[in-house]
GROMACS .gro file of C-alpha atoms in nm:
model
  293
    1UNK     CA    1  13.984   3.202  13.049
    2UNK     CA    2  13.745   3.304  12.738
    3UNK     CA    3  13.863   3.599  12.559
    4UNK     CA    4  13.678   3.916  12.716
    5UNK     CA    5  13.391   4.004  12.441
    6UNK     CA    6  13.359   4.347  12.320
    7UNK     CA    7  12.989   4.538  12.211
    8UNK     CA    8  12.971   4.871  12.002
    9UNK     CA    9  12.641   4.910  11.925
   10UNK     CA   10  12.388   4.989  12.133
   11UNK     CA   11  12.118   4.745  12.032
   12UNK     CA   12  12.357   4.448  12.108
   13UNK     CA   13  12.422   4.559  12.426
   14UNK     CA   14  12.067   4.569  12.514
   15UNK     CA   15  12.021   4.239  12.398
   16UNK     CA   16  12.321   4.117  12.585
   17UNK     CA   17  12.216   4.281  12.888
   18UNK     CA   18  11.850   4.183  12.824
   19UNK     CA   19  11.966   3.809  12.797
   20UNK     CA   20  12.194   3.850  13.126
   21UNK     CA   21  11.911   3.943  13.306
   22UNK     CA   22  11.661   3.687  13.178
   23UNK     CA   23  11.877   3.403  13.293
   24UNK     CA   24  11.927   3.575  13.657
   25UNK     CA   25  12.227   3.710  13.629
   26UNK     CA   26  12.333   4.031  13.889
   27UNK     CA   27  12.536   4.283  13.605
   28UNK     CA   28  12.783   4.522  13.744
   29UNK     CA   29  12.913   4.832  13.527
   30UNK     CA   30  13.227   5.007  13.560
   31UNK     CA   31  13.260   5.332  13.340
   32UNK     CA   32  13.544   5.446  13.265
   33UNK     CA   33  13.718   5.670  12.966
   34UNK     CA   34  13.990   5.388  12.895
   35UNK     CA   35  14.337   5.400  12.958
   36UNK     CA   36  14.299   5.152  13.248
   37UNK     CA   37  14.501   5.163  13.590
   38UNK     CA   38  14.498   5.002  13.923
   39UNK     CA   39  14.249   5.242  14.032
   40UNK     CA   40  14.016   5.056  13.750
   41UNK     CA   41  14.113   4.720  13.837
   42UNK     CA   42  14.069   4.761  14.180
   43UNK     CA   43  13.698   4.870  14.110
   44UNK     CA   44  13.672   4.575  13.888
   45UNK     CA   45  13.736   4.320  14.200
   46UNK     CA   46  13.542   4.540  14.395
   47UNK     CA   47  13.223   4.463  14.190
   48UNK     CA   48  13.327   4.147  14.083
   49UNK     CA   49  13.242   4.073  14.446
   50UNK     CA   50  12.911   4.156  14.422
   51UNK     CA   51  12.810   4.047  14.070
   52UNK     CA   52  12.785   3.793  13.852
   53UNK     CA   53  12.907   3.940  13.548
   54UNK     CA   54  13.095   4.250  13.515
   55UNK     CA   55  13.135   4.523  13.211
   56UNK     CA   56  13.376   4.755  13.158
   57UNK     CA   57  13.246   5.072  12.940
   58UNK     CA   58  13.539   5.239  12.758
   59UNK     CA   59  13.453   5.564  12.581
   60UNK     CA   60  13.623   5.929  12.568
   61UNK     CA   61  13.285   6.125  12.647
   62UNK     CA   62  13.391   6.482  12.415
   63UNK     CA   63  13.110   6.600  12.594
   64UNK     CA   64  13.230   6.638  12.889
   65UNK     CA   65  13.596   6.814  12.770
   66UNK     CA   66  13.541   7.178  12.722
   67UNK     CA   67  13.712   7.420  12.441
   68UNK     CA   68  14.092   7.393  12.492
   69UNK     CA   69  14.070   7.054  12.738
   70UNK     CA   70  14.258   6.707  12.632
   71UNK     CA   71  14.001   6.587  12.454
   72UNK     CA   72  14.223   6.471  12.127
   73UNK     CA   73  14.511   6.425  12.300
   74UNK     CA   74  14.370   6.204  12.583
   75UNK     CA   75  14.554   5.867  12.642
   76UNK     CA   76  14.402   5.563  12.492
   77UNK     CA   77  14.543   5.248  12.432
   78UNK     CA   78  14.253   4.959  12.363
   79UNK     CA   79  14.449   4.639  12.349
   80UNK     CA   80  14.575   4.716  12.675
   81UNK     CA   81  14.257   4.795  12.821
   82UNK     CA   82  14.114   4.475  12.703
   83UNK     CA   83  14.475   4.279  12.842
   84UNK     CA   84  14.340   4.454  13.143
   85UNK     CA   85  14.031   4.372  13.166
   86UNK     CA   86  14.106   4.008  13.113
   87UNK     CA   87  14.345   3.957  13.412
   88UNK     CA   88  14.076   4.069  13.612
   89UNK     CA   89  13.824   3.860  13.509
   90UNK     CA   90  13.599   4.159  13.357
   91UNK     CA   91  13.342   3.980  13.093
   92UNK     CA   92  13.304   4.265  12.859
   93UNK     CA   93  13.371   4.535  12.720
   94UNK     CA   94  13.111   4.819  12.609
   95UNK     CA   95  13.320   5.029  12.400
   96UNK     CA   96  13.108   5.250  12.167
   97UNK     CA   97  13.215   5.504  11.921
   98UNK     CA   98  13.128   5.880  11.919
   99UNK     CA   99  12.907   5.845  11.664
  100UNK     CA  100  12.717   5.592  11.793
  101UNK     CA  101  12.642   5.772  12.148
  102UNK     CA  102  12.589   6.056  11.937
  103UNK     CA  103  12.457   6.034  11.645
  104UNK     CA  104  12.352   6.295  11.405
  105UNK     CA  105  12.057   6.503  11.558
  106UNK     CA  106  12.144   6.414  11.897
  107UNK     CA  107  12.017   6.683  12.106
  108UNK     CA  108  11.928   6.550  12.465
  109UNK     CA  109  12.159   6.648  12.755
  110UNK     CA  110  12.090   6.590  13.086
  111UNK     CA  111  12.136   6.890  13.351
  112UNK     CA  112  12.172   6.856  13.760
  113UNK     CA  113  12.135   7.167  13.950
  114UNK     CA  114  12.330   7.310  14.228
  115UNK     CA  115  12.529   6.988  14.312
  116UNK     CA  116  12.757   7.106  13.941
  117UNK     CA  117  12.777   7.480  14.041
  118UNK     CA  118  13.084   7.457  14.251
  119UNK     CA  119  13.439   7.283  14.244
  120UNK     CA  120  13.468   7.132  13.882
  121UNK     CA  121  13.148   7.282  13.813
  122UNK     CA  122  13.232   7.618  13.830
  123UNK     CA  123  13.646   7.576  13.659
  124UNK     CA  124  13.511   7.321  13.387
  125UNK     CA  125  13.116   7.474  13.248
  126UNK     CA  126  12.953   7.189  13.096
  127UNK     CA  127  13.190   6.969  13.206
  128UNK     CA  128  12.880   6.760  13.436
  129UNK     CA  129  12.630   6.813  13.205
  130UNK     CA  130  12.882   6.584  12.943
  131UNK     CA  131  12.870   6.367  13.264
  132UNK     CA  132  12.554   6.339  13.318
  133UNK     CA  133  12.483   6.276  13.006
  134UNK     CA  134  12.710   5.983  12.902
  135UNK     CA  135  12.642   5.835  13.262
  136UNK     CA  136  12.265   5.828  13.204
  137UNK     CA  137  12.309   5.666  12.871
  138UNK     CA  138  12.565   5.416  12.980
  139UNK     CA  139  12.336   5.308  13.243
  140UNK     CA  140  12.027   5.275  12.998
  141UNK     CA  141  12.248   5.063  12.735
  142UNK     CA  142  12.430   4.824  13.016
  143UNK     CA  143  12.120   4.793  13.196
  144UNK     CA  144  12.328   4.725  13.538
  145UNK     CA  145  12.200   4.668  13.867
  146UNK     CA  146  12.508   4.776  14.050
  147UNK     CA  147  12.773   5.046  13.925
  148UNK     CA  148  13.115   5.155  14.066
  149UNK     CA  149  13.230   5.460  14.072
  150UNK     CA  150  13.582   5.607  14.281
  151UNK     CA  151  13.547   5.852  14.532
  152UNK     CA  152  13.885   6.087  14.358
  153UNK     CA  153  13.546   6.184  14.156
  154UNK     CA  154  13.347   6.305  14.444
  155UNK     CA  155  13.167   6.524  14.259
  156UNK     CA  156  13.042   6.310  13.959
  157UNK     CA  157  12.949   6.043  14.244
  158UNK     CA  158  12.730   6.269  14.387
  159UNK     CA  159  12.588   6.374  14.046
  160UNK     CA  160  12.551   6.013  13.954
  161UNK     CA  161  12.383   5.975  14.280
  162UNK     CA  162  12.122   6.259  14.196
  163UNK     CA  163  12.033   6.141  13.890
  164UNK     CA  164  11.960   5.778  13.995
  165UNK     CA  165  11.770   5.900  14.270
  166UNK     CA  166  11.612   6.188  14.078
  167UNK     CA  167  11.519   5.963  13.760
  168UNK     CA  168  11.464   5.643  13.950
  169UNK     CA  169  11.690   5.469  13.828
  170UNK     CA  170  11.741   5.059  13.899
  171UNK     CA  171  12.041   5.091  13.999
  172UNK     CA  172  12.278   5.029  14.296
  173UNK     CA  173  12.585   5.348  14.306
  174UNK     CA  174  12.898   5.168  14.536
  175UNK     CA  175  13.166   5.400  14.576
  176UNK     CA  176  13.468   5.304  14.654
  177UNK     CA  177  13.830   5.448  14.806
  178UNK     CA  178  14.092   5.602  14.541
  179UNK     CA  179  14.393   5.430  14.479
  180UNK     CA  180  14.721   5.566  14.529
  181UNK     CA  181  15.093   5.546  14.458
  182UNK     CA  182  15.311   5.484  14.727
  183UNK     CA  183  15.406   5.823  14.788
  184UNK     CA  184  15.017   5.900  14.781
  185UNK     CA  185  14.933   6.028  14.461
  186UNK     CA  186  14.607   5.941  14.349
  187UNK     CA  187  14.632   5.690  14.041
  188UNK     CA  188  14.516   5.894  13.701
  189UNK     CA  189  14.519   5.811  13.335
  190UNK     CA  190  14.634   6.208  13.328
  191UNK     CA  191  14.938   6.115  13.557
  192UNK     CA  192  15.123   6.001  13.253
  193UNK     CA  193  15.154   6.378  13.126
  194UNK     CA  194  15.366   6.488  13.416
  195UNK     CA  195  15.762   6.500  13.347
  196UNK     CA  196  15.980   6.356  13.612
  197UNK     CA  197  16.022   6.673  13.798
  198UNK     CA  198  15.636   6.749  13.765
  199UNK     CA  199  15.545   6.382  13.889
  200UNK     CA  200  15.771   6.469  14.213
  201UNK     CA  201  15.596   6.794  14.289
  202UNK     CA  202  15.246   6.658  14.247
  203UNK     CA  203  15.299   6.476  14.551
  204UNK     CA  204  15.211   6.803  14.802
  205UNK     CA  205  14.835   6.753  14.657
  206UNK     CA  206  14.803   6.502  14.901
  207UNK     CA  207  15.006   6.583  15.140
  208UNK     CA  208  14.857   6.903  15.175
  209UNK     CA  209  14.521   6.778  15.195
  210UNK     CA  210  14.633   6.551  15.479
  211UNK     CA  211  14.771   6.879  15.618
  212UNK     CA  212  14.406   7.024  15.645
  213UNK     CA  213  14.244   6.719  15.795
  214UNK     CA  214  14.482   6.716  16.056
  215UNK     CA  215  14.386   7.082  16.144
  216UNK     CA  216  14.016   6.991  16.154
  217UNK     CA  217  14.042   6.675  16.353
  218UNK     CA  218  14.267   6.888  16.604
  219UNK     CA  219  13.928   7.119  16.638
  220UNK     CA  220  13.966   7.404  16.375
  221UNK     CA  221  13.663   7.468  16.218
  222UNK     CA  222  13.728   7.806  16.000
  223UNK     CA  223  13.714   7.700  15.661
  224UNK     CA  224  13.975   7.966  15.564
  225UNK     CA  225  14.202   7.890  15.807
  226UNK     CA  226  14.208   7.544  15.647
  227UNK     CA  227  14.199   7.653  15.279
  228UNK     CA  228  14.483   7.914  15.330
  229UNK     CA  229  14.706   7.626  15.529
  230UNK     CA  230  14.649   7.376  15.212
  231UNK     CA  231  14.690   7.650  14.964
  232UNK     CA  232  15.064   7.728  15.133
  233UNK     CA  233  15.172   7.376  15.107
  234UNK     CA  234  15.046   7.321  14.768
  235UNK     CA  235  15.266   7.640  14.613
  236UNK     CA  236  15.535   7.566  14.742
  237UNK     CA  237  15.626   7.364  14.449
  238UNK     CA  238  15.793   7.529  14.097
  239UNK     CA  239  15.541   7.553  13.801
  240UNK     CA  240  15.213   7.462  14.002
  241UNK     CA  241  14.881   7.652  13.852
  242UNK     CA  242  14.590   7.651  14.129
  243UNK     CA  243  14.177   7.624  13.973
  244UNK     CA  244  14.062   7.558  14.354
  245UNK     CA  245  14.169   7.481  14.707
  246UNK     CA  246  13.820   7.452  14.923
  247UNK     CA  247  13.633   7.322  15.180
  248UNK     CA  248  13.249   7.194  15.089
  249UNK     CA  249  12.985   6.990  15.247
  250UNK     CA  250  13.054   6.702  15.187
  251UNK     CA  251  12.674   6.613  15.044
  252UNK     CA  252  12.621   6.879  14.819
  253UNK     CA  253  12.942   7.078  14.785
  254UNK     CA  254  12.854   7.444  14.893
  255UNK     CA  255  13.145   7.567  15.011
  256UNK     CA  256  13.105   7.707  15.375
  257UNK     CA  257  13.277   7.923  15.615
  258UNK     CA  258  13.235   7.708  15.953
  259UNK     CA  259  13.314   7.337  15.912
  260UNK     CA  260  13.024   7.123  15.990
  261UNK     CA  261  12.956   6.733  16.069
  262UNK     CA  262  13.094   6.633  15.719
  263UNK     CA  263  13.305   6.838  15.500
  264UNK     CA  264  13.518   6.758  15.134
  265UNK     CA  265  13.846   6.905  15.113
  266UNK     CA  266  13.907   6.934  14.773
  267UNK     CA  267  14.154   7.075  14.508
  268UNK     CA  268  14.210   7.079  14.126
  269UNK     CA  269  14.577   7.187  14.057
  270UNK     CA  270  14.794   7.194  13.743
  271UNK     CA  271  15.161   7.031  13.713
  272UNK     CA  272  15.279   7.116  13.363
  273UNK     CA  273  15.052   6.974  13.167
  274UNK     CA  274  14.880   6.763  13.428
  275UNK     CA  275  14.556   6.867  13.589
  276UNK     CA  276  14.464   6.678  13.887
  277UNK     CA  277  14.200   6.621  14.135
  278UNK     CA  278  14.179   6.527  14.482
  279UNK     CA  279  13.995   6.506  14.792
  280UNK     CA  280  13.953   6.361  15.153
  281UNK     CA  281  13.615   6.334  15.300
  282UNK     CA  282  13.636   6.430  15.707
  283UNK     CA  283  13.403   6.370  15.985
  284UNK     CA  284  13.429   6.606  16.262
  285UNK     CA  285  13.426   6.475  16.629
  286UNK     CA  286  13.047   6.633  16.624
  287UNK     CA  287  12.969   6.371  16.367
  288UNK     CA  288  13.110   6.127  16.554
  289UNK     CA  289  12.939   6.148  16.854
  290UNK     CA  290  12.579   6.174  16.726
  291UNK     CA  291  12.649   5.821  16.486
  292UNK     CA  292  12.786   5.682  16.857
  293UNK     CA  293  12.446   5.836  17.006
   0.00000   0.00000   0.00000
């Protein structure tokens, strides 16, 4: 297998891309900030499925960290992230440096409204404008016509969504399922933060989000009700910090008080040093009979 070839500059990758395209080849993208885990290579195959040539973009977007967040401390490691890409037959690698997204003047951001206001939105301010940013320009440099994003993100994929839509964009969004450890965790590059005894309690995340789909597949449609029975089984753990425990559509992420056809149970919680995000997406029974209908 040919070494996987790595692009910095912009300009090359346009001609790359550019080139790809010309001799009719379908290009799929996978962002991602580096650091790469199974939850990466499994979206790798995933688009490797559907494409004929697949690049990985590594870069630690600072604007999306806010004052205080991991930015400088955020795990990178780019020989393993190549090793990475490599076993999974990945193509290349689009790896640009801070300077060269942003370069000196740089003053375009990109806003969405509403869909950013809640959830990671509301905890992390100008967290998806750093998003939307670096997504926008990741898609104009790679010049993909499919790109992969996982649903542990369910925000950004619905950002992402907006703006393609919004900007009319060539591109295809997949989404696909987050990955998880055996005992359910969903796979993180932050996971590697946690010490041993933090690791073990970050378990009841999931297992309390499993909790709350259970009590609105059983018929319980008061958001609170659902909230307050995920918020008890997430504290009972030592040293846990809470940003949010909700409930949200599940299209645009208002949280509401009565459950509806499709609703996001979501939660951002702290272990240590270890913020983490989760979610399940759950159709009620009302959904299910009007798809059937």
């Amino acid at each position: 297998m040919e070494p996987v070839r790595v692009v910095r500059h912009v300009r090359d990758m346009h001609r790359v891309a550019d080139r790809m395209r010309m001799d009719g080849l379908r290009i799929g993208l996978v962002p991602t900030m580096g650091y790469l885990h199974e939850g990466h290579a499994s979206l790798m195959r995933q688009i490797g499925r559907v494409t004929d040539r697949t690049v990985v973009s590594v870069f630690v977007n600072p604007a999306q960290f806010g004052p205080g967040e991991d930015f400088e401390t955020y795990p990178r490691d780019f020989e393993r992230d190549l090793a990475m890409v490599h076993s999974e037959g990945g193509d290349l690698v689009y790896a640009p440096s801070t300077a060269e997204m942003y370069p000196d003047g740089y003053a375009t951001y990109l806003e969405v409204e509403r869909l950013a206001d809640h959830l990671c939105g509301a905890s992390r301010p100008g967290h998806f404008r750093g998003v939307a940013t670096v997504v926008t320009k990741l898609l104009t440099a790679v010049k993909p016509h499919v790109a992969i994003f996982g649903q542990k993100d369910a925000q950004q994929t619905g950002v992402v969504r907006r703006i393609v839509a919004d900007l009319n964009l060539d591109v295809e969004v997949m989404i696909a399922p987050t990955v998880r450890e055996a005992d359910g965790l969903a796979k993180s590059s932050r996971n590697r933060y946690m010490t041993p005894r933090h690791r073990r309690c970050a378990t009841v995340l999931y297992s309390a989000l499993q909790e709350g789909r259970d009590l609105v597949q059983e018929g319980e449609r008061r958001a609170s009700a659902v909230i307050d029975a995920m918020r008890r089984r997430v504290t009972l753990g030592p040293g846990v910090e809470v940003d949010y425990i909700t409930a949200v559509d599940a299209e645009d992420f208002r949280p509401v008080e009565a459950l509806g056809d499709s609703v996001l149970l979501a939660a951002a919680v702290r272990f240590g040093e270890s913020r983490l995000i989760d979610n399940i997406v759950v159709e009620t029974e009302r959904r299910a009979v009007k798809e059937i209908r």
